[in-house]
Short mmCIF file of N, CA and C in Angstrom, two decimals:
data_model
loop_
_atom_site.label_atom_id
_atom_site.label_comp_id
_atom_site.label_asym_id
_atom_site.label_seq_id
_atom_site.Cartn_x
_atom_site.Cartn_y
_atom_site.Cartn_z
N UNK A 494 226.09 -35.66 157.85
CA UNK A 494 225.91 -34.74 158.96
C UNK A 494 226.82 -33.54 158.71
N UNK A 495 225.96 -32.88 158.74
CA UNK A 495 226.90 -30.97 158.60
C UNK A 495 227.83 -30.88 159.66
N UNK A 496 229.24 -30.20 159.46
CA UNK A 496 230.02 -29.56 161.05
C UNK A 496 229.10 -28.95 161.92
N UNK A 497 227.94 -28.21 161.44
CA UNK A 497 227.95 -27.35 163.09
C UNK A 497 226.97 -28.29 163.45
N UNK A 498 226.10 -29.46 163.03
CA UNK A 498 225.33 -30.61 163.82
C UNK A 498 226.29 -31.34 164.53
N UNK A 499 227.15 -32.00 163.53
CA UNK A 499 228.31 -32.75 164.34
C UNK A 499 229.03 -31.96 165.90
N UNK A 500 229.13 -30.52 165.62
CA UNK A 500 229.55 -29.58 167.03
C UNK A 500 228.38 -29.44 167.97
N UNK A 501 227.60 -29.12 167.30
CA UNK A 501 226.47 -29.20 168.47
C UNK A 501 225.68 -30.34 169.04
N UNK A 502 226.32 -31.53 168.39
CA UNK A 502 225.74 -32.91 169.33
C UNK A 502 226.83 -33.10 170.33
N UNK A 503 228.03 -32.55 169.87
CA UNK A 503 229.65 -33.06 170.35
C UNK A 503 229.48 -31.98 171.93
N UNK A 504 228.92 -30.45 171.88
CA UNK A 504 229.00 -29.94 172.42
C UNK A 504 227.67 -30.31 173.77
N UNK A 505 226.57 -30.74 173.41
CA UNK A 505 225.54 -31.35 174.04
C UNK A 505 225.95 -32.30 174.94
N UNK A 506 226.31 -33.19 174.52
CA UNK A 506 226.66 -34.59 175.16
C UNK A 506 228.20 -34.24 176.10
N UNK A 507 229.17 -33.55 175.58
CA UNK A 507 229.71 -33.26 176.56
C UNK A 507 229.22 -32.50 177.91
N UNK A 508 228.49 -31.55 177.56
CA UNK A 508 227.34 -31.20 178.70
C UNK A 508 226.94 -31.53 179.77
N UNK A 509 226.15 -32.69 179.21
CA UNK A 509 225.68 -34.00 179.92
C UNK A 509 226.87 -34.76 180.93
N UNK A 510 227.97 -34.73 180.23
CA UNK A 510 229.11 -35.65 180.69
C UNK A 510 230.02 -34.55 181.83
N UNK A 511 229.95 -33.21 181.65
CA UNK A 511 230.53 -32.56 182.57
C UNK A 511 230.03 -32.69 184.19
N UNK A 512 229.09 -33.14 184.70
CA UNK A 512 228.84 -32.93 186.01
C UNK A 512 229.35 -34.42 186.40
N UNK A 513 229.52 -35.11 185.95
CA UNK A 513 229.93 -36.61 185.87
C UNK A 513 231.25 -37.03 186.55
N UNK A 514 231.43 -38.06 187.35
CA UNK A 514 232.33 -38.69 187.39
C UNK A 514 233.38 -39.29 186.94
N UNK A 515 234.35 -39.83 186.84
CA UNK A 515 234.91 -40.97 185.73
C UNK A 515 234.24 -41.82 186.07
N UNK A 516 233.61 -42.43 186.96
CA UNK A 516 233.21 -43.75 187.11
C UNK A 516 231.88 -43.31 186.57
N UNK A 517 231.01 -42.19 186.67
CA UNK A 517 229.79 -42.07 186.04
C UNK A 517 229.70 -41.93 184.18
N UNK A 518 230.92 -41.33 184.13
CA UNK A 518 231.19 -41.33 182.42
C UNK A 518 231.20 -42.61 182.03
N UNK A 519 232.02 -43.33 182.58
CA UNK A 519 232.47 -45.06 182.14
C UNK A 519 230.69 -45.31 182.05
N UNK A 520 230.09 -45.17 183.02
CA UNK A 520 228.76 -46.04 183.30
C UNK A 520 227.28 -45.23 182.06
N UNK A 521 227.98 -44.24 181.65
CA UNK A 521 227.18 -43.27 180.81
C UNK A 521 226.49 -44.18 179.67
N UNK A 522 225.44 -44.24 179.24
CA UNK A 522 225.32 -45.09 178.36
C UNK A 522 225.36 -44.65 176.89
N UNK A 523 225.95 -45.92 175.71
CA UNK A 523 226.48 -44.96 174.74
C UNK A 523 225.61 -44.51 173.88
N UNK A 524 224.18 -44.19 173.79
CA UNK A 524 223.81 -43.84 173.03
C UNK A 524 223.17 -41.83 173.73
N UNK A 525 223.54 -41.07 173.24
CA UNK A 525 222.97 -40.03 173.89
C UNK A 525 221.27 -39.59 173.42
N UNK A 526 220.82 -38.70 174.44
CA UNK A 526 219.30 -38.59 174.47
C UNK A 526 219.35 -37.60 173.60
N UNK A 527 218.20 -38.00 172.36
CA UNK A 527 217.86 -36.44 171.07
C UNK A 527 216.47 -36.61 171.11
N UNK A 528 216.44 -35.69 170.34
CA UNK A 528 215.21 -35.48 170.02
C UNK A 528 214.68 -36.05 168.61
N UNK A 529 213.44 -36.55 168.31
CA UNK A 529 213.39 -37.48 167.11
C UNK A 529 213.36 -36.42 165.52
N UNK A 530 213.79 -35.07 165.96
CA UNK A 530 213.96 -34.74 164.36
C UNK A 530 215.49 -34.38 164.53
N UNK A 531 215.96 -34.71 165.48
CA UNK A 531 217.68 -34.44 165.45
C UNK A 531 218.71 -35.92 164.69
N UNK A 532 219.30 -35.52 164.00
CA UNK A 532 219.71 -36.72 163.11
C UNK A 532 220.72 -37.52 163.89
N UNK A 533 220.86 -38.70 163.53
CA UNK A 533 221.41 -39.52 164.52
C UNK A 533 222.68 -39.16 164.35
N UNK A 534 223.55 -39.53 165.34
CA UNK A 534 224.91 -38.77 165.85
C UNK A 534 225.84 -39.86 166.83
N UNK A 535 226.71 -39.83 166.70
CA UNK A 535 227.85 -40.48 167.68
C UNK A 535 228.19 -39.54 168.58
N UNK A 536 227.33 -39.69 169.91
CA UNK A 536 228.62 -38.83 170.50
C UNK A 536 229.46 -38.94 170.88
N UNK A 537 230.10 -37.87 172.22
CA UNK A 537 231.62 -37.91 172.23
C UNK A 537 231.82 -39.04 173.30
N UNK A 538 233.38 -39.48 172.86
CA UNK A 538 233.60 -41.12 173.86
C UNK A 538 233.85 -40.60 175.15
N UNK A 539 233.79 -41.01 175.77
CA UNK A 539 234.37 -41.16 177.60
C UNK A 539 235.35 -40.82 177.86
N UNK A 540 236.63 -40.89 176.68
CA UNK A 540 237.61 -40.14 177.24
C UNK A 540 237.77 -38.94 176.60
N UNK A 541 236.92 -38.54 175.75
CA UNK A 541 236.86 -36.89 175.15
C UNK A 541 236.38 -36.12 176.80
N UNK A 542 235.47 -36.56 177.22
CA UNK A 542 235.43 -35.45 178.53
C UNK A 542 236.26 -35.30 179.42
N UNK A 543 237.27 -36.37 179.22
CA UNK A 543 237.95 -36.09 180.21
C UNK A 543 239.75 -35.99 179.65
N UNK A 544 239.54 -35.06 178.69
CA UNK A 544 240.42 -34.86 177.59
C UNK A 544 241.14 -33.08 178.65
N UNK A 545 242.72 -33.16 178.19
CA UNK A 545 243.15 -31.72 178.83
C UNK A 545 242.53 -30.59 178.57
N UNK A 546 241.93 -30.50 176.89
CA UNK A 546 241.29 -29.17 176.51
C UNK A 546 239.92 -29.53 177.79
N UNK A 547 239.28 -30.31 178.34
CA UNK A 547 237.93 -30.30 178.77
C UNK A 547 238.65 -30.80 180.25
N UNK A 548 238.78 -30.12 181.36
CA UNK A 548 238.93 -30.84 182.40
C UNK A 548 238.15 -31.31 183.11
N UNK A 549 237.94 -32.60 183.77
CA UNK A 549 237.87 -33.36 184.70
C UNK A 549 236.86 -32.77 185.32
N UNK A 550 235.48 -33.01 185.64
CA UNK A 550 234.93 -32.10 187.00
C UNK A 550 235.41 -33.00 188.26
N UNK A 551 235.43 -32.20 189.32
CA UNK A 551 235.85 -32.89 190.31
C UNK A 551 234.54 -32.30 191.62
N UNK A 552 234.79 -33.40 192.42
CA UNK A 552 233.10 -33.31 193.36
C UNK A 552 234.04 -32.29 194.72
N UNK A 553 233.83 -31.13 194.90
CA UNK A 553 234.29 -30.79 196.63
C UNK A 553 234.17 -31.76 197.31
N UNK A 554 235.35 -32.43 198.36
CA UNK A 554 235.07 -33.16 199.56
C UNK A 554 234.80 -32.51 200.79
N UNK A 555 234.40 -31.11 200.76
CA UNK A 555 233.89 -30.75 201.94
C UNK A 555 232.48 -31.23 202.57
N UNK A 556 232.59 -31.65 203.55
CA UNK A 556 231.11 -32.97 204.11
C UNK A 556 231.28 -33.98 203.46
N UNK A 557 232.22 -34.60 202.99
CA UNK A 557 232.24 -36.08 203.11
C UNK A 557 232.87 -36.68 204.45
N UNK A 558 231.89 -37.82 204.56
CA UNK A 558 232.23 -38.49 205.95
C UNK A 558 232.94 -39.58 205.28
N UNK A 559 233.59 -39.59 206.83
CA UNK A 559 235.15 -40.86 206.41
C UNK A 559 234.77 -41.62 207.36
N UNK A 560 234.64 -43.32 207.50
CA UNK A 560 234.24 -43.96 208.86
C UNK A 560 235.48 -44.58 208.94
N UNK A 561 235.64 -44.72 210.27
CA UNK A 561 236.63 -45.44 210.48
C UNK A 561 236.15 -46.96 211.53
N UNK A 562 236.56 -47.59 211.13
CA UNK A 562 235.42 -49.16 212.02
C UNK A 562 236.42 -50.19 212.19
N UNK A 563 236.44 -50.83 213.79
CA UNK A 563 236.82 -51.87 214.58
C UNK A 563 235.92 -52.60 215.13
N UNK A 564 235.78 -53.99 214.78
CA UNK A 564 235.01 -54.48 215.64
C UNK A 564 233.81 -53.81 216.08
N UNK A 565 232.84 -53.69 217.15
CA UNK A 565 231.35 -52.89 216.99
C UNK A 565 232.04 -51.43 217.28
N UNK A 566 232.97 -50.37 217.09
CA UNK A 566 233.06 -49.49 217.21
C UNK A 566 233.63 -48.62 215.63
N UNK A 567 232.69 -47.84 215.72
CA UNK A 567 233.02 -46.84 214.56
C UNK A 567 232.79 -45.53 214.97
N UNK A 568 233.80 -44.15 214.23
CA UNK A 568 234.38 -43.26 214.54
C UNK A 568 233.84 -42.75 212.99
N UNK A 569 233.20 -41.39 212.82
CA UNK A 569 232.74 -40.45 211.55
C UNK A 569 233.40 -39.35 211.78
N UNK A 570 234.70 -39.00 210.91
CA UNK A 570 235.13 -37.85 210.59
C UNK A 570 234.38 -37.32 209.14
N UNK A 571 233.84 -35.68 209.22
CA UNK A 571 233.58 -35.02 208.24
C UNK A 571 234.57 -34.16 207.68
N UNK A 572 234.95 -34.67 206.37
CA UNK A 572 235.96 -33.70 205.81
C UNK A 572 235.49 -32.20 205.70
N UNK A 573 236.02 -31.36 206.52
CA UNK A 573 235.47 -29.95 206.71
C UNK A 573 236.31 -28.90 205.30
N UNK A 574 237.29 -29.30 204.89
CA UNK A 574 237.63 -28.19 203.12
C UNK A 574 238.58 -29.63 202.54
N UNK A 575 238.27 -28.65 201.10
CA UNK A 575 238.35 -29.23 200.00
C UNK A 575 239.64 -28.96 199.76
N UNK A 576 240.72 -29.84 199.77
CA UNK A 576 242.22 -29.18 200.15
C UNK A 576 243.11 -30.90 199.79
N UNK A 577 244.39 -30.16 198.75
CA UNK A 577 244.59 -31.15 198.28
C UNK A 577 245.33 -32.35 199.22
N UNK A 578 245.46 -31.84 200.49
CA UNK A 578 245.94 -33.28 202.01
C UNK A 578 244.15 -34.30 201.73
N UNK A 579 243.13 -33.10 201.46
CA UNK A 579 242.06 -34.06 202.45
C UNK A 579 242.00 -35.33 201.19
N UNK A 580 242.40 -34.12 199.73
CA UNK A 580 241.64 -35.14 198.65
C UNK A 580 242.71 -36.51 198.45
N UNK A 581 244.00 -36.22 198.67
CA UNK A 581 244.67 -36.99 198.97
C UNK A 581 244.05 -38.13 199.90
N UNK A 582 244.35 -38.12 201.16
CA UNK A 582 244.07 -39.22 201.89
C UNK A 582 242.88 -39.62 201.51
N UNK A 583 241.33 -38.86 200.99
CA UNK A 583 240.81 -39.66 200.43
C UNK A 583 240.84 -40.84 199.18
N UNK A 584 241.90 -40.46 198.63
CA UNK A 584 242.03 -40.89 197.03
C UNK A 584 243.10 -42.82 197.76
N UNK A 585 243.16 -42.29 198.90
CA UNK A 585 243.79 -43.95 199.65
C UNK A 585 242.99 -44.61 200.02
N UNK A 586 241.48 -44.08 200.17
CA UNK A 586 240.90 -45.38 200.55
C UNK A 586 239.86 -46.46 199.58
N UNK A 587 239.04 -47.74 200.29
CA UNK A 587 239.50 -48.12 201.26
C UNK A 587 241.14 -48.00 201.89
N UNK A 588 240.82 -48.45 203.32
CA UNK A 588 242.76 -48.96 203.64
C UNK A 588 242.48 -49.39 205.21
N UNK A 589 243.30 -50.33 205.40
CA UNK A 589 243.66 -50.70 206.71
C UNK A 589 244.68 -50.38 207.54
N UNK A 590 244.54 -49.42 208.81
CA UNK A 590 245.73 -49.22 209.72
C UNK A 590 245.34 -49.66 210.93
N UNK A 591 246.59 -49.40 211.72
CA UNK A 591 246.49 -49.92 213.25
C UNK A 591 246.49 -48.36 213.85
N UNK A 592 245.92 -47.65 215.26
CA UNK A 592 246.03 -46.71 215.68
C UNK A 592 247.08 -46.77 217.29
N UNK A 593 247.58 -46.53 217.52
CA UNK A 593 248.26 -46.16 218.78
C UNK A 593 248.06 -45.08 219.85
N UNK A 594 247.86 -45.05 221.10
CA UNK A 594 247.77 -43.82 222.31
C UNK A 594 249.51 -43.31 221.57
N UNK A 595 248.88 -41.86 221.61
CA UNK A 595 250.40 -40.55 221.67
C UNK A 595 250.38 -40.17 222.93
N UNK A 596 251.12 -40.21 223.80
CA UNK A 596 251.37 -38.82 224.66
C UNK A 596 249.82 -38.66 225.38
N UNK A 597 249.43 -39.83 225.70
CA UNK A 597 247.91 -39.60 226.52
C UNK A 597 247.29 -38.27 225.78
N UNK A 598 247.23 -37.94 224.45
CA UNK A 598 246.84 -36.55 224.05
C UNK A 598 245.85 -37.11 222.93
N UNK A 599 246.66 -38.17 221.86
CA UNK A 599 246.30 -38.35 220.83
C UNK A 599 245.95 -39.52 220.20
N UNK A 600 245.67 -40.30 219.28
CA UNK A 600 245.21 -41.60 218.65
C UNK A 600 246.28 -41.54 217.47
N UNK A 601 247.24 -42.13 217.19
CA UNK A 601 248.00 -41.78 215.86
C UNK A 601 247.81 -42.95 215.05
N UNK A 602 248.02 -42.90 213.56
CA UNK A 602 248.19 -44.58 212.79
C UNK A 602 248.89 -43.77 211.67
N UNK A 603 250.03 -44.78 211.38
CA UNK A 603 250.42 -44.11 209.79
C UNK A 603 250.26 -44.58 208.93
N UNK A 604 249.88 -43.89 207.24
CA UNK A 604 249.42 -44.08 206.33
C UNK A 604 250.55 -44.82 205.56
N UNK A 605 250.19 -44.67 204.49
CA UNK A 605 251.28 -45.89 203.29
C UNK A 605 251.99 -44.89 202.86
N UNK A 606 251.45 -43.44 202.84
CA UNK A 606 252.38 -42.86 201.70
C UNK A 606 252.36 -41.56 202.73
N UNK A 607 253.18 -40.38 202.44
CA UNK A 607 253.05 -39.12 203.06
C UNK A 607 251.91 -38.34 201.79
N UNK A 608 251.20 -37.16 202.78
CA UNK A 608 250.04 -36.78 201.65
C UNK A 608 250.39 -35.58 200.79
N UNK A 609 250.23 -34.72 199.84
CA UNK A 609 250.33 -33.92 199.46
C UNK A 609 249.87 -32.45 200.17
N UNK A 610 250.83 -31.97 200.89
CA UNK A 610 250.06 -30.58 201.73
C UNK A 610 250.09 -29.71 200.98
N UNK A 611 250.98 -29.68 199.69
CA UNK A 611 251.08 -28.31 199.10
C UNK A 611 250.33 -27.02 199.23
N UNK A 612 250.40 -26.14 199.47
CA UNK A 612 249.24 -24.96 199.99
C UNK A 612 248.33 -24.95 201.07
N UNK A 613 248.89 -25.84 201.81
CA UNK A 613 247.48 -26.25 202.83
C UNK A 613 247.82 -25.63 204.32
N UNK A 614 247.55 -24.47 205.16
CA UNK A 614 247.84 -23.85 206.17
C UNK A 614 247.79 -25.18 207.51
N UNK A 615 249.09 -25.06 208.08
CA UNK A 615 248.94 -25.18 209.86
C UNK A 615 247.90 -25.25 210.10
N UNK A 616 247.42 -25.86 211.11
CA UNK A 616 246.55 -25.53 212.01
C UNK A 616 246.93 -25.52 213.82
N UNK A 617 245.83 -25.08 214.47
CA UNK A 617 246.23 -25.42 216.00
C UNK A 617 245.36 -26.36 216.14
N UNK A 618 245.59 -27.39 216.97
CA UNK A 618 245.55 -28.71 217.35
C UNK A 618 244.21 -28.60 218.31
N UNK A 619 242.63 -28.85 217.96
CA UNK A 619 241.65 -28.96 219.14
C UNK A 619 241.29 -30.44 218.98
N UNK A 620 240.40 -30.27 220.57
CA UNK A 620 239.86 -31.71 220.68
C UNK A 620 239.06 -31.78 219.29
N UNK A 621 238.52 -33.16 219.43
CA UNK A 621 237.72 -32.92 218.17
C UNK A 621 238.59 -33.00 216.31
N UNK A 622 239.51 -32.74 216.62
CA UNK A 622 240.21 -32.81 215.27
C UNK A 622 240.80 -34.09 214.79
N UNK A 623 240.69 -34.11 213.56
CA UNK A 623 241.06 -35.07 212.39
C UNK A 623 242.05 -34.38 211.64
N UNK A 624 243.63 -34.59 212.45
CA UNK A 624 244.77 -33.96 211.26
C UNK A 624 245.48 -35.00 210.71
N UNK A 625 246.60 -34.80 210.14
CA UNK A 625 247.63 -34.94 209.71
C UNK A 625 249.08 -33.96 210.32
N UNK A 626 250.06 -35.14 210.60
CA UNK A 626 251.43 -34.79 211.15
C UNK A 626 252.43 -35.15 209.93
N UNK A 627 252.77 -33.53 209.52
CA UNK A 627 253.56 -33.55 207.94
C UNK A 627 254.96 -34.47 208.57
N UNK A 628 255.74 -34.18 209.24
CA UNK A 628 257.03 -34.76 210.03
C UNK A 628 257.09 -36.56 209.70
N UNK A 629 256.02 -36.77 210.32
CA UNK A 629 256.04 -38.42 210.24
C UNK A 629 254.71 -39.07 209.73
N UNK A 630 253.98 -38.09 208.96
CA UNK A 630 253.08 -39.05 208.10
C UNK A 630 251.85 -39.53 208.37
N UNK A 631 251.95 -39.18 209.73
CA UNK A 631 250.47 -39.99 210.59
C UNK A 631 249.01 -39.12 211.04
N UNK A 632 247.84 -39.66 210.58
CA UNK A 632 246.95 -39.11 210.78
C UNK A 632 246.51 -39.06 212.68
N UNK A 633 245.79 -38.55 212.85
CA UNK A 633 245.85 -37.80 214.44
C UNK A 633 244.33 -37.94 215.06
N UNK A 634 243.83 -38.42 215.73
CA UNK A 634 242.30 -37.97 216.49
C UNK A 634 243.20 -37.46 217.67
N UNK A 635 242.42 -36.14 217.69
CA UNK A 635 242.53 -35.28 219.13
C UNK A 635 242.07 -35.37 219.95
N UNK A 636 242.62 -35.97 221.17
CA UNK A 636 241.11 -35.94 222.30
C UNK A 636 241.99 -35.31 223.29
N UNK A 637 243.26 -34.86 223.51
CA UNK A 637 243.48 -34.27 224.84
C UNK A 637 245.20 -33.02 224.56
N UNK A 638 244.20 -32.37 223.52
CA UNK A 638 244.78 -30.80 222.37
C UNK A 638 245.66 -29.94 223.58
N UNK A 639 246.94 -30.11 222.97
CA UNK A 639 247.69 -28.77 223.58
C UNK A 639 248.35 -28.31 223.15
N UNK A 640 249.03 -27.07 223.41
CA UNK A 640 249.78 -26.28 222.11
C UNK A 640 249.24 -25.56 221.35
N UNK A 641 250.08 -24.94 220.60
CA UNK A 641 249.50 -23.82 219.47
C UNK A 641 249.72 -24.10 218.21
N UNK A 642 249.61 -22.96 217.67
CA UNK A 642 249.59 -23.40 215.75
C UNK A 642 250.49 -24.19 215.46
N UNK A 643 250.80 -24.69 214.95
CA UNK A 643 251.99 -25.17 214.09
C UNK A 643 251.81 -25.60 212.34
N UNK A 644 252.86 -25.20 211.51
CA UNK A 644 252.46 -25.56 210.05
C UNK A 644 252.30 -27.01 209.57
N UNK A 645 253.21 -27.57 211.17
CA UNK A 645 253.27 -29.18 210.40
C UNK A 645 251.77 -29.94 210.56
N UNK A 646 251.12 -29.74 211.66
CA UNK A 646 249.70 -29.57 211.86
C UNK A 646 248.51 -29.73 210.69
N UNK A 647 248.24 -30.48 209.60
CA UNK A 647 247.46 -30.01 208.99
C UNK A 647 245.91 -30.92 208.89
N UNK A 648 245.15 -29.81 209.48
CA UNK A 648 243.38 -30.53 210.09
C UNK A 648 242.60 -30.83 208.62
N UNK A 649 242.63 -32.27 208.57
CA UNK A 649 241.54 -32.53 207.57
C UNK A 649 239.76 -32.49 208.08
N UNK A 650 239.39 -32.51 208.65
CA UNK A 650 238.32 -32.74 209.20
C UNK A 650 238.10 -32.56 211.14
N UNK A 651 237.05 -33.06 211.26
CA UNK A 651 236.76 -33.17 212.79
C UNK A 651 235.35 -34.67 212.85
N UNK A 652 235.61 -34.61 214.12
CA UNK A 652 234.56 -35.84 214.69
C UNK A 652 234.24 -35.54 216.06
N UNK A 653 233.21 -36.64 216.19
CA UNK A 653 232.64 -36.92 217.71
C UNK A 653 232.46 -37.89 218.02
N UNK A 654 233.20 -38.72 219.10
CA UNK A 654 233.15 -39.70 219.56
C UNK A 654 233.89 -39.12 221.02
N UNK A 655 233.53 -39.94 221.81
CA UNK A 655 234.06 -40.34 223.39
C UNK A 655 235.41 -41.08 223.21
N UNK A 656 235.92 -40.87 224.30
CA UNK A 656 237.16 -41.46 224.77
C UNK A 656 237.13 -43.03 224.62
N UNK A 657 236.38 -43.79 225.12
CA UNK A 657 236.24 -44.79 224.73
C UNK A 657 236.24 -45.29 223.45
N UNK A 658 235.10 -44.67 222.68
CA UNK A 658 235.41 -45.30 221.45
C UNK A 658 236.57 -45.51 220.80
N UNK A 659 237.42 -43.85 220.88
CA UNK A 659 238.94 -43.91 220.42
C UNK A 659 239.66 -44.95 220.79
N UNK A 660 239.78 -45.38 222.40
CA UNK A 660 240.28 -46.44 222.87
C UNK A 660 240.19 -47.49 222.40
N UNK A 661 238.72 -48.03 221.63
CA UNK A 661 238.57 -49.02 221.19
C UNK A 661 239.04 -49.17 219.82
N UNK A 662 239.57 -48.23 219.13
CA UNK A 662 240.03 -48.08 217.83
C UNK A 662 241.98 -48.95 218.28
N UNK A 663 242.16 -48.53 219.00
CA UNK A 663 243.37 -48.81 219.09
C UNK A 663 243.99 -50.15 219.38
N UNK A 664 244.74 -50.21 218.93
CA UNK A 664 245.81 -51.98 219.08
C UNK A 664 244.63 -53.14 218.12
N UNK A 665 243.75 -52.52 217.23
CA UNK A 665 243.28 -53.14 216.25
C UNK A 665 243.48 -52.91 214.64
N UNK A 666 243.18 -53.70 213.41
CA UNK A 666 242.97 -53.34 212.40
C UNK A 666 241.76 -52.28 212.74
N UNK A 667 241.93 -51.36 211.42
CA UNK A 667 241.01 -50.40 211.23
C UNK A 667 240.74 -49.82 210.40
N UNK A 668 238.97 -50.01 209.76
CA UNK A 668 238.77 -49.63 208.24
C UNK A 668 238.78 -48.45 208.10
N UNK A 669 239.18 -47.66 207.51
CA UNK A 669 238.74 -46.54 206.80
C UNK A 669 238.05 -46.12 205.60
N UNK A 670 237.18 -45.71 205.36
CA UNK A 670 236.65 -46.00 203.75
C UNK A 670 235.84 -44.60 203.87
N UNK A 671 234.91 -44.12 202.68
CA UNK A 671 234.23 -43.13 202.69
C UNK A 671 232.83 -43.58 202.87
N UNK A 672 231.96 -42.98 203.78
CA UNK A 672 230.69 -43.20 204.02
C UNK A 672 229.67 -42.78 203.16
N UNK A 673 229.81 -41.46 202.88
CA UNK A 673 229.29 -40.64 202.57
C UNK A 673 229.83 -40.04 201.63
N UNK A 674 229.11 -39.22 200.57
CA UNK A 674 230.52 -38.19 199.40
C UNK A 674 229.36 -36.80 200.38
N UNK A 675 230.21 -35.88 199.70
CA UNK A 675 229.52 -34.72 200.13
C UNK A 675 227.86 -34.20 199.72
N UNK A 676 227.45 -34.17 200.21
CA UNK A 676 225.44 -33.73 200.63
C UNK A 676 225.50 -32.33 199.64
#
């Protein structure tokens, strides 16, 4: 096999492998698709695509839904940006927490680890929101929002559910996992 066949099967098949996952690369199968006057070829392994010269594709988590489920009640937050807090707390699940009433305002549970906010703006606190509290670590459902901006504030998403349901999230285990990847 000549260099520029050997580059241009190497360059093909990585191709193929760029829109890919790691878990879709792993699952890639090893023989790549040619054409029957193209000479047979090895292509590149699973971890050539995901080599430093070739980075990683990575999927936006904006519109991925996160469920959160107790007993017959479940709660769908949509991750609204692609921001390295949201990809963080996604990259924890599955996981199991317990949630607690804040301050008749809020639903709190804390995570295992604190998340990475680096670059990630404040937000102000509405009903409806899915944050994170940089201070002490704990993710937030909003159901009764007051106050203004703050940096420690940072909104991964939003949901809809009733008061109740939230209620029913609380003083139980509670799954979190991803429902959905982004549409």
């Amino acid at each position: 096999m000549t260099f520029a066949t050997s580059l241009a099967v190497t360059a093909a098949t990585t191709g193929l492998l760029a829109g890919c996952t790691t878990a879709e690369v792993a699952s890639t199968p090893s023989q790549a698709t040619r054409s029957s006057s193209a000479p047979a070829a090895t292509p590149a392994s699973p971890s050539s695509a995901t080599s430093p010269t070739v980075p990683a594709p990575r999927r936006n988590l904006a519109g991925s839904v996160v469920r959160f489920a107790s007993g017959n009640t479940q709660v769908d937050v949509t991750i609204d940006r692609d921001t390295p807090a949201a990809r963080d707390f996604v990259s924890m699940l599955p996981l199991t927490v317990e949630f607690e009433d804040f301050s008749n305002s809020e639903k709190i549970a804390y995570l295992p680890r604190r998340l990475n906010t680096s670059g990630v703006p404040g937000s102000e606190p509405r009903n409806g929101d899915f944050s994170y509290y940089t201070p002490w670590g704990n993710i937030i459902f909003y159901y009764n929002a007051h106050g203004g901006f703050s940096d420690q504030v940072v909104r991964l998403g939003t949901y809809q559910a009733d008061r109740d349901q939230l209620d029913a999230l609380e003083g139980s285990s509670v799954t979190i996992q991803v429902a959905s990847p982004p549409g």
